[in-house]
PDB file of C-alpha atoms in Angstrom:
ATOM      1  CA  MET Z   1      -3.694  10.037 -10.856  1.00  0.00           C
ATOM      2  CA  LYS Z   2      -5.621   9.524  -7.626  1.00  0.00           C
ATOM      3  CA  PRO Z   3      -5.216   9.213  -3.833  1.00  0.00           C
ATOM      4  CA  LEU Z   4      -2.429   7.236  -2.326  1.00  0.00           C
ATOM      5  CA  THR Z   5      -2.078   5.469   0.967  1.00  0.00           C
ATOM      6  CA  LYS Z   6       0.776   6.598   3.178  1.00  0.00           C
ATOM      7  CA  LEU Z   7       2.704   5.134   6.089  1.00  0.00           C
ATOM      8  CA  MET Z   8       4.146   6.664   9.239  1.00  0.00           C
ATOM      9  CA  SER Z   9       6.930   5.411  11.473  1.00  0.00           C
ATOM     10  CA  GLY Z  10       6.627   4.555  15.145  1.00  0.00           C
ATOM     11  CA  VAL Z  11       2.856   4.642  15.267  1.00  0.00           C
ATOM     12  CA  ALA Z  12       0.835   1.866  16.827  1.00  0.00           C
ATOM     13  CA  VAL Z  13      -2.149   1.102  14.655  1.00  0.00           C
ATOM     14  CA  THR Z  14      -5.316  -0.894  14.872  1.00  0.00           C
ATOM     15  CA  MET Z  15      -6.911  -2.423  11.806  1.00  0.00           C
ATOM     16  CA  SER Z  16     -10.476  -2.951  12.857  1.00  0.00           C
ATOM     17  CA  LEU Z  17     -13.483  -4.169  10.988  1.00  0.00           C
ATOM     18  CA  MET Z  18     -15.286  -1.269   9.329  1.00  0.00           C
ATOM     19  CA  SER Z  19     -18.231  -3.160   7.969  1.00  0.00           C
ATOM     20  CA  ALA Z  20     -19.981  -6.436   8.545  1.00  0.00           C
ATOM     21  CA  GLN Z  21     -20.850  -6.603   4.891  1.00  0.00           C
ATOM     22  CA  ALA Z  22     -19.012  -8.767   2.406  1.00  0.00           C
ATOM     23  CA  ALA Z  23     -16.325  -6.105   1.896  1.00  0.00           C
ATOM     24  CA  HIS Z  24     -15.410  -6.086   5.631  1.00  0.00           C
ATOM     25  CA  ALA Z  25     -12.864  -3.280   5.098  1.00  0.00           C
ATOM     26  CA  LEU Z  26     -10.187  -2.847   7.748  1.00  0.00           C
ATOM     27  CA  THR Z  27      -8.848   0.432   9.097  1.00  0.00           C
ATOM     28  CA  ALA Z  28      -5.137   1.025   9.595  1.00  0.00           C
ATOM     29  CA  THR Z  29      -2.468   3.698   9.681  1.00  0.00           C
ATOM     30  CA  LEU Z  30       0.626   3.360   7.525  1.00  0.00           C
ATOM     31  CA  SER Z  31       3.844   5.370   7.412  1.00  0.00           C
ATOM     32  CA  ALA Z  32       4.600   7.325   4.253  1.00  0.00           C
ATOM     33  CA  GLN Z  33       7.734   8.477   2.487  1.00  0.00           C
ATOM     34  CA  TYR Z  34       7.170  11.098  -0.239  1.00  0.00           C
ATOM     35  CA  PHE Z  35       9.294  12.021  -3.201  1.00  0.00           C
ATOM     36  CA  GLU Z  36       9.170  14.368  -6.171  1.00  0.00           C
ATOM     37  CA  LEU Z  37      10.015  13.119  -9.646  1.00  0.00           C
ATOM     38  CA  ALA Z  38      11.102  15.755 -12.186  1.00  0.00           C
ATOM     39  CA  VAL Z  39       8.738  16.246 -15.121  1.00  0.00           C
ATOM     40  CA  THR Z  40      11.830  16.093 -17.350  1.00  0.00           C
ATOM     41  CA  ASP Z  41      12.714  12.580 -16.190  1.00  0.00           C
ATOM     42  CA  VAL Z  42      13.109  10.155 -19.084  1.00  0.00           C
ATOM     43  CA  ASP Z  43      10.217   7.963 -17.892  1.00  0.00           C
ATOM     44  CA  THR Z  44       7.618  10.736 -17.592  1.00  0.00           C
ATOM     45  CA  GLY Z  45       5.087  12.032 -20.071  1.00  0.00           C
ATOM     46  CA  ALA Z  46       4.939   8.822 -22.080  1.00  0.00           C
ATOM     47  CA  PHE Z  47       2.593   5.861 -21.825  1.00  0.00           C
ATOM     48  CA  THR Z  48       5.242   3.372 -20.798  1.00  0.00           C
ATOM     49  CA  THR Z  49       4.857   0.271 -18.632  1.00  0.00           C
ATOM     50  CA  PRO Z  50       7.671  -1.500 -16.780  1.00  0.00           C
ATOM     51  CA  THR Z  51       8.103  -5.132 -17.795  1.00  0.00           C
ATOM     52  CA  GLY Z  52       9.743  -8.124 -16.186  1.00  0.00           C
ATOM     53  CA  ILE Z  53       8.582  -7.070 -12.728  1.00  0.00           C
ATOM     54  CA  GLY Z  54      10.081  -9.513 -10.251  1.00  0.00           C
ATOM     55  CA  ASN Z  55       8.302 -11.341  -7.462  1.00  0.00           C
ATOM     56  CA  THR Z  56      10.561  -9.879  -4.776  1.00  0.00           C
ATOM     57  CA  LEU Z  57      12.116  -6.530  -3.924  1.00  0.00           C
ATOM     58  CA  GLY Z  58      15.645  -5.982  -5.142  1.00  0.00           C
ATOM     59  CA  PHE Z  59      18.561  -3.627  -4.596  1.00  0.00           C
ATOM     60  CA  ASP Z  60      17.960  -0.981  -1.911  1.00  0.00           C
ATOM     61  CA  GLY Z  61      14.489  -2.460  -1.273  1.00  0.00           C
ATOM     62  CA  MET Z  62      13.083  -1.277  -4.613  1.00  0.00           C
ATOM     63  CA  PRO Z  63      10.738  -3.085  -7.068  1.00  0.00           C
ATOM     64  CA  THR Z  64      12.625  -5.029  -9.713  1.00  0.00           C
ATOM     65  CA  ALA Z  65      12.086  -4.773 -13.489  1.00  0.00           C
ATOM     66  CA  THR Z  66      13.953  -5.695 -16.630  1.00  0.00           C
ATOM     67  CA  GLY Z  67      12.550  -3.349 -19.289  1.00  0.00           C
ATOM     68  CA  GLY Z  68       9.724  -1.243 -20.656  1.00  0.00           C
ATOM     69  CA  VAL Z  69      11.098   1.924 -19.003  1.00  0.00           C
ATOM     70  CA  ASN Z  70      14.505   3.596 -18.743  1.00  0.00           C
ATOM     71  CA  ASP Z  71      14.828   4.350 -15.017  1.00  0.00           C
ATOM     72  CA  ILE Z  72      16.294   0.971 -14.081  1.00  0.00           C
ATOM     73  CA  SER Z  73      19.529   0.657 -12.120  1.00  0.00           C
ATOM     74  CA  HIS Z  74      20.914  -2.428 -10.398  1.00  0.00           C
ATOM     75  CA  GLY Z  75      17.853  -4.224 -11.752  1.00  0.00           C
ATOM     76  CA  VAL Z  76      15.342  -2.044  -9.889  1.00  0.00           C
ATOM     77  CA  LEU Z  77      12.990   0.866 -10.667  1.00  0.00           C
ATOM     78  CA  THR Z  78      14.468   4.114  -9.347  1.00  0.00           C
ATOM     79  CA  TRP Z  79      11.446   6.429  -9.018  1.00  0.00           C
ATOM     80  CA  TRP Z  80      11.660   6.281  -5.209  1.00  0.00           C
ATOM     81  CA  ASP Z  81      15.426   6.373  -4.737  1.00  0.00           C
ATOM     82  CA  PRO Z  82      17.391   9.665  -4.862  1.00  0.00           C
ATOM     83  CA  SER Z  83      20.638   7.713  -4.548  1.00  0.00           C
ATOM     84  CA  LEU Z  84      19.928   5.972  -7.861  1.00  0.00           C
ATOM     85  CA  ASN Z  85      18.093   8.716  -9.769  1.00  0.00           C
ATOM     86  CA  SER Z  86      19.096  12.402  -9.724  1.00  0.00           C
ATOM     87  CA  ASP Z  87      15.561  13.365 -10.852  1.00  0.00           C
ATOM     88  CA  VAL Z  88      14.125  12.074  -7.542  1.00  0.00           C
ATOM     89  CA  HIS Z  89      14.075  14.207  -4.380  1.00  0.00           C
ATOM     90  CA  SER Z  90      12.760  13.293  -0.934  1.00  0.00           C
ATOM     91  CA  THR Z  91      10.096  15.653   0.443  1.00  0.00           C
ATOM     92  CA  GLY Z  92       9.450  14.117   3.863  1.00  0.00           C
ATOM     93  CA  GLY Z  93       7.138  11.659   5.565  1.00  0.00           C
ATOM     94  CA  GLY Z  94       3.729  11.317   7.127  1.00  0.00           C
ATOM     95  CA  THR Z  95       0.913   8.853   7.657  1.00  0.00           C
ATOM     96  CA  ILE Z  96      -2.206   7.745   5.856  1.00  0.00           C
ATOM     97  CA  SER Z  97      -5.278   5.873   7.035  1.00  0.00           C
ATOM     98  CA  LEU Z  98      -6.831   2.869   5.336  1.00  0.00           C
ATOM     99  CA  PRO Z  99      -9.221   2.624   3.599  1.00  0.00           C
ATOM    100  CA  TYR Z 100      -7.441   5.302   1.569  1.00  0.00           C
ATOM    101  CA  SER Z 101      -8.511   7.298  -1.473  1.00  0.00           C
ATOM    102  CA  SER Z 102      -6.817  10.528  -2.496  1.00  0.00           C
ATOM    103  CA  ASN Z 103      -5.215  12.555  -5.243  1.00  0.00           C
ATOM    104  CA  MET Z 104      -1.437  12.248  -5.277  1.00  0.00           C
ATOM    105  CA  TYR Z 105      -0.066  15.679  -6.096  1.00  0.00           C
ATOM    106  CA  ALA Z 106       3.202  17.002  -4.677  1.00  0.00           C
ATOM    107  CA  PRO Z 107       4.206  18.089  -2.176  1.00  0.00           C
ATOM    108  CA  ASN Z 108       3.232  15.131   0.003  1.00  0.00           C
ATOM    109  CA  SER Z 109      -0.219  14.764  -1.582  1.00  0.00           C
ATOM    110  CA  THR Z 110      -1.211  18.328  -0.619  1.00  0.00           C
ATOM    111  CA  GLY Z 111      -0.931  19.887  -4.083  1.00  0.00           C
ATOM    112  CA  SER Z 112      -3.646  20.551  -6.654  1.00  0.00           C
ATOM    113  CA  ASN Z 113      -1.952  19.413  -9.882  1.00  0.00           C
ATOM    114  CA  ASP Z 114       1.155  17.780 -11.317  1.00  0.00           C
ATOM    115  CA  SER Z 115       2.096  20.399 -13.898  1.00  0.00           C
ATOM    116  CA  ALA Z 116       5.451  21.239 -12.265  1.00  0.00           C
ATOM    117  CA  VAL Z 117       6.520  17.971 -10.655  1.00  0.00           C
ATOM    118  CA  TYR Z 118       5.286  14.404 -10.160  1.00  0.00           C
ATOM    119  CA  GLU Z 119       4.853  12.616  -6.839  1.00  0.00           C
ATOM    120  CA  THR Z 120       6.024   9.151  -5.883  1.00  0.00           C
ATOM    121  CA  ALA Z 121       5.565   7.510  -2.484  1.00  0.00           C
ATOM    122  CA  ILE Z 122       6.282   4.438  -0.381  1.00  0.00           C
ATOM    123  CA  PHE Z 123       3.917   3.242   2.357  1.00  0.00           C
ATOM    124  CA  LYS Z 124       4.906   0.692   4.964  1.00  0.00           C
ATOM    125  CA  GLY Z 125       3.422  -1.146   7.912  1.00  0.00           C
ATOM    126  CA  ASN Z 126       3.320  -4.394   9.897  1.00  0.00           C
ATOM    127  CA  PHE Z 127       0.458  -6.693  10.788  1.00  0.00           C
ATOM    128  CA  SER Z 128       0.167  -9.920  12.711  1.00  0.00           C
ATOM    129  CA  LEU Z 129      -2.078 -12.930  12.201  1.00  0.00           C
ATOM    130  CA  ALA Z 130      -3.001 -15.046  15.206  1.00  0.00           C
ATOM    131  CA  SER Z 131      -3.601 -17.961  12.839  1.00  0.00           C
ATOM    132  CA  ALA Z 132      -3.133 -18.625   9.142  1.00  0.00           C
ATOM    133  CA  GLY Z 133      -5.366 -16.681   6.771  1.00  0.00           C
ATOM    134  CA  THR Z 134      -5.545 -14.426   3.725  1.00  0.00           C
ATOM    135  CA  VAL Z 135      -5.914 -10.689   3.157  1.00  0.00           C
ATOM    136  CA  ASP Z 136      -7.979  -9.070   0.397  1.00  0.00           C
ATOM    137  CA  PHE Z 137      -6.657  -6.009  -1.470  1.00  0.00           C
ATOM    138  CA  GLU Z 138      -8.637  -3.469  -3.492  1.00  0.00           C
ATOM    139  CA  LEU Z 139      -6.161  -1.252  -5.331  1.00  0.00           C
ATOM    140  CA  GLY Z 140      -6.829   1.703  -7.623  1.00  0.00           C
ATOM    141  CA  SER Z 141      -4.169   3.957  -9.095  1.00  0.00           C
ATOM    142  CA  ASP Z 142      -3.104   6.462 -11.709  1.00  0.00           C
ATOM    143  CA  ASP Z 143      -0.311   5.657 -12.467  1.00  0.00           C
ATOM    144  CA  ASP Z 144       1.980   2.851 -11.208  1.00  0.00           C
ATOM    145  CA  SER Z 145       1.355   0.954  -7.964  1.00  0.00           C
ATOM    146  CA  PHE Z 146       2.813  -2.209  -6.433  1.00  0.00           C
ATOM    147  CA  ILE Z 147       1.990  -4.077  -3.189  1.00  0.00           C
ATOM    148  CA  TYR Z 148       4.464  -6.364  -1.414  1.00  0.00           C
ATOM    149  CA  VAL Z 149       3.813  -8.542   1.635  1.00  0.00           C
ATOM    150  CA  ASP Z 150       6.923  -9.876   3.346  1.00  0.00           C
ATOM    151  CA  GLY Z 151       8.929  -8.584   0.394  1.00  0.00           C
ATOM    152  CA  THR Z 152       6.944 -10.632  -2.135  1.00  0.00           C
ATOM    153  CA  LEU Z 153       4.848  -9.012  -4.866  1.00  0.00           C
ATOM    154  CA  PHE Z 154       1.149  -9.705  -4.216  1.00  0.00           C
ATOM    155  CA  GLY Z 155      -0.411  -7.324  -6.717  1.00  0.00           C
ATOM    156  CA  ASP Z 156       0.422  -4.487  -9.079  1.00  0.00           C
ATOM    157  CA  ASN Z 157      -1.101  -1.896 -11.375  1.00  0.00           C
ATOM    158  CA  PRO Z 158       1.905  -0.791 -13.469  1.00  0.00           C
ATOM    159  CA  GLY Z 159       2.222   1.729 -16.260  1.00  0.00           C
ATOM    160  CA  VAL Z 160       1.019   5.211 -17.186  1.00  0.00           C
ATOM    161  CA  HIS Z 161      -2.770   5.052 -17.337  1.00  0.00           C
ATOM    162  CA  GLY Z 162      -5.957   6.574 -16.016  1.00  0.00           C
ATOM    163  CA  VAL Z 163      -7.428   5.322 -12.767  1.00  0.00           C
ATOM    164  CA  THR Z 164      -7.583   1.548 -12.979  1.00  0.00           C
ATOM    165  CA  ASN Z 165      -8.873  -0.750 -10.220  1.00  0.00           C
ATOM    166  CA  VAL Z 166      -7.597  -4.227  -9.465  1.00  0.00           C
ATOM    167  CA  ASP Z 167      -8.723  -6.639  -6.719  1.00  0.00           C
ATOM    168  CA  PHE Z 168      -6.735  -9.605  -5.484  1.00  0.00           C
ATOM    169  CA  THR Z 169      -6.370 -11.942  -2.500  1.00  0.00           C
ATOM    170  CA  SER Z 170      -3.078 -12.911  -0.945  1.00  0.00           C
ATOM    171  CA  PRO Z 171      -1.970 -16.521  -0.793  1.00  0.00           C
ATOM    172  CA  MET Z 172      -2.475 -18.191   2.580  1.00  0.00           C
ATOM    173  CA  LEU Z 173      -0.324 -16.360   5.117  1.00  0.00           C
ATOM    174  CA  SER Z 174       1.146 -18.056   8.162  1.00  0.00           C
ATOM    175  CA  ALA Z 175       0.391 -17.027  11.714  1.00  0.00           C
ATOM    176  CA  GLY Z 176       2.718 -14.332  13.041  1.00  0.00           C
ATOM    177  CA  SER Z 177       4.053 -10.970  11.950  1.00  0.00           C
ATOM    178  CA  HIS Z 178       4.060  -9.765   8.323  1.00  0.00           C
ATOM    179  CA  THR Z 179       5.159  -6.604   6.530  1.00  0.00           C
ATOM    180  CA  ILE Z 180       3.315  -4.627   3.856  1.00  0.00           C
ATOM    181  CA  GLU Z 181       4.904  -2.144   1.438  1.00  0.00           C
ATOM    182  CA  VAL Z 182       3.072  -0.098  -1.190  1.00  0.00           C
ATOM    183  CA  PHE Z 183       4.941   1.765  -3.965  1.00  0.00           C
ATOM    184  CA  TYR Z 184       3.215   4.499  -5.973  1.00  0.00           C
ATOM    185  CA  ALA Z 185       4.357   6.704  -8.866  1.00  0.00           C
ATOM    186  CA  ASP Z 186       2.721   9.478 -10.889  1.00  0.00           C
ATOM    187  CA  ARG Z 187       4.413   9.844 -14.295  1.00  0.00           C
ATOM    188  CA  ASP Z 188       2.073  11.854 -16.509  1.00  0.00           C
ATOM    189  CA  HIS Z 189       0.004  15.060 -16.353  1.00  0.00           C
ATOM    190  CA  THR Z 190      -3.292  13.208 -16.859  1.00  0.00           C
ATOM    191  CA  GLY Z 191      -3.930  12.900 -13.118  1.00  0.00           C
ATOM    192  CA  ALA Z 192      -2.557  11.328  -9.940  1.00  0.00           C
ATOM    193  CA  PHE Z 193      -4.576   9.101  -7.638  1.00  0.00           C
ATOM    194  CA  LEU Z 194      -4.277   6.186  -5.242  1.00  0.00           C
ATOM    195  CA  SER Z 195      -6.862   4.131  -3.367  1.00  0.00           C
ATOM    196  CA  LEU Z 196      -6.300   1.104  -1.171  1.00  0.00           C
ATOM    197  CA  THR Z 197      -8.618  -1.038   0.920  1.00  0.00           C
ATOM    198  CA  LEU Z 198      -7.640  -4.105   2.946  1.00  0.00           C
ATOM    199  CA  GLY Z 199     -10.030  -6.764   4.149  1.00  0.00           C
ATOM    200  CA  ALA Z 200      -9.686  -9.887   6.241  1.00  0.00           C
ATOM    201  CA  ASP Z 201     -10.928 -13.160   4.821  1.00  0.00           C
ATOM    202  CA  SER Z 202     -14.051 -14.872   6.147  1.00  0.00           C
ATOM    203  CA  THR Z 203     -12.417 -18.004   7.516  1.00  0.00           C
ATOM    204  CA  GLY Z 204     -12.496 -16.877  11.137  1.00  0.00           C
ATOM    205  CA  VAL Z 205      -8.831 -15.874  11.271  1.00  0.00           C
ATOM    206  CA  VAL Z 206      -7.978 -13.668  14.227  1.00  0.00           C
ATOM    207  CA  ILE Z 207      -5.603 -10.822  13.437  1.00  0.00           C
ATOM    208  CA  ALA Z 208      -3.755 -10.034  16.655  1.00  0.00           C
ATOM    209  CA  PRO Z 209      -1.287  -7.379  17.905  1.00  0.00           C
ATOM    210  CA  PRO Z 210       2.190  -7.471  16.391  1.00  0.00           C
ATOM    211  CA  PRO Z 211       5.042  -8.862  18.478  1.00  0.00           C
ATOM    212  CA  ALA Z 212       6.574  -6.537  21.061  1.00  0.00           C
ATOM    213  CA  GLY Z 213       8.986  -4.264  19.368  1.00  0.00           C
ATOM    214  CA  GLY Z 214       9.946  -0.589  19.972  1.00  0.00           C
ATOM    215  CA  VAL Z 215       6.408   0.666  19.671  1.00  0.00           C
ATOM    216  CA  PRO Z 216       4.085   0.710  22.688  1.00  0.00           C
ATOM    217  CA  GLU Z 217       0.940  -1.313  22.194  1.00  0.00           C
ATOM    218  CA  PRO Z 218      -2.499  -0.673  23.666  1.00  0.00           C
ATOM    219  CA  ALA Z 219      -3.091  -2.469  26.939  1.00  0.00           C
ATOM    220  CA  THR Z 220      -5.676  -4.757  25.467  1.00  0.00           C
ATOM    221  CA  TRP Z 221      -6.636  -5.996  22.043  1.00  0.00           C
ATOM    222  CA  ALA Z 222      -9.697  -8.146  21.636  1.00  0.00           C
ATOM    223  CA  LEU Z 223     -11.150 -10.168  18.841  1.00  0.00           C
ATOM    224  CA  MET Z 224     -14.185  -8.299  17.609  1.00  0.00           C
ATOM    225  CA  ILE Z 225     -17.107 -10.504  16.771  1.00  0.00           C
ATOM    226  CA  VAL Z 226     -19.809  -8.833  14.783  1.00  0.00           C
ATOM    227  CA  GLY Z 227     -23.045 -10.727  14.558  1.00  0.00           C
ATOM    228  CA  PHE Z 228     -25.714  -9.742  12.161  1.00  0.00           C
ATOM    229  CA  GLY Z 229     -28.878 -11.631  12.769  1.00  0.00           C
ATOM    230  CA  GLY Z 230     -32.194 -11.693  11.085  1.00  0.00           C
ATOM    231  CA  VAL Z 231     -34.797 -14.155  10.067  1.00  0.00           C
ATOM    232  CA  GLY Z 232     -33.055 -16.766   7.933  1.00  0.00           C
ATOM    233  CA  ALA Z 233     -29.598 -15.078   8.347  1.00  0.00           C
ATOM    234  CA  LEU Z 234     -26.442 -16.622   9.734  1.00  0.00           C
ATOM    235  CA  LEU Z 235     -24.222 -14.999  12.322  1.00  0.00           C
ATOM    236  CA  ARG Z 236     -20.914 -14.066  10.864  1.00  0.00           C
ATOM    237  CA  SER Z 237     -17.802 -13.651  12.960  1.00  0.00           C
ATOM    238  CA  ARG Z 238     -15.475 -10.826  12.161  1.00  0.00           C
ATOM    239  CA  ARG Z 239     -12.032 -10.014  13.250  1.00  0.00           C
ATOM    240  CA  ARG Z 240     -10.069  -7.127  14.471  1.00  0.00           C
ATOM    241  CA  LEU Z 241      -6.697  -6.470  12.940  1.00  0.00           C
ATOM    242  CA  THR Z 242      -4.012  -4.668  14.823  1.00  0.00           C
ATOM    243  CA  ALA Z 243      -1.196  -3.202  12.798  1.00  0.00           C
ATOM    244  CA  VAL Z 244       1.857  -1.134  13.579  1.00  0.00           C
ATOM    245  CA  ALA Z 245       3.578   1.131  11.111  1.00  0.00           C
ATOM    246  CA  ALA Z 246       7.112   0.197  10.190  1.00  0.00           C
TER     247      ALA Z 246
END
């Protein structure tokens, strides 16, 4: 499996435009919670895929599913919840920076292989839109990965498989604060990887600082306009996204 994006608590973050090209990737810091999943767990070492994945998070804030795998309790997948699965153990937290691309080997994505134990992780953060707009996601994983915005499933890459990439765009999001949660799980010895890139749409939406909360914000945040001129080329306005880890 490959690199995973991680989130860190209490950290003010700025998502700023990385490129004026079509991809217009945004940078951000997310908080991360890491876990180890025993290689003897019933859902490891087999090419299984959870089915009936729900549109919203369920019990204890976990992804919901109805079948395809065995680690389901209270209607949710348990690969990230020691209270629901005795084969899962918390190994601490940290942060990751987007765009993110990394191998996902325990402990906390610092290992070199998954022969002894598998890694699972949860990444969280907040972002705020000054006006309605959409967010683009480029997700790659080996194995399972799920992305939720405001508790609603926006994209997933479930199952035991080699690195697979999926791209998707969120529905129109309202102005104001939003949450993002990314769930990742390695469940087979064939590798462990996660990559995630976020991009703002090209409709001129301004992504502003999140509402005041317990995290200090920079004194000023400005809309970044990036103009790329040239003979026969149009100026394109870009935005700056400010995010704060949950």
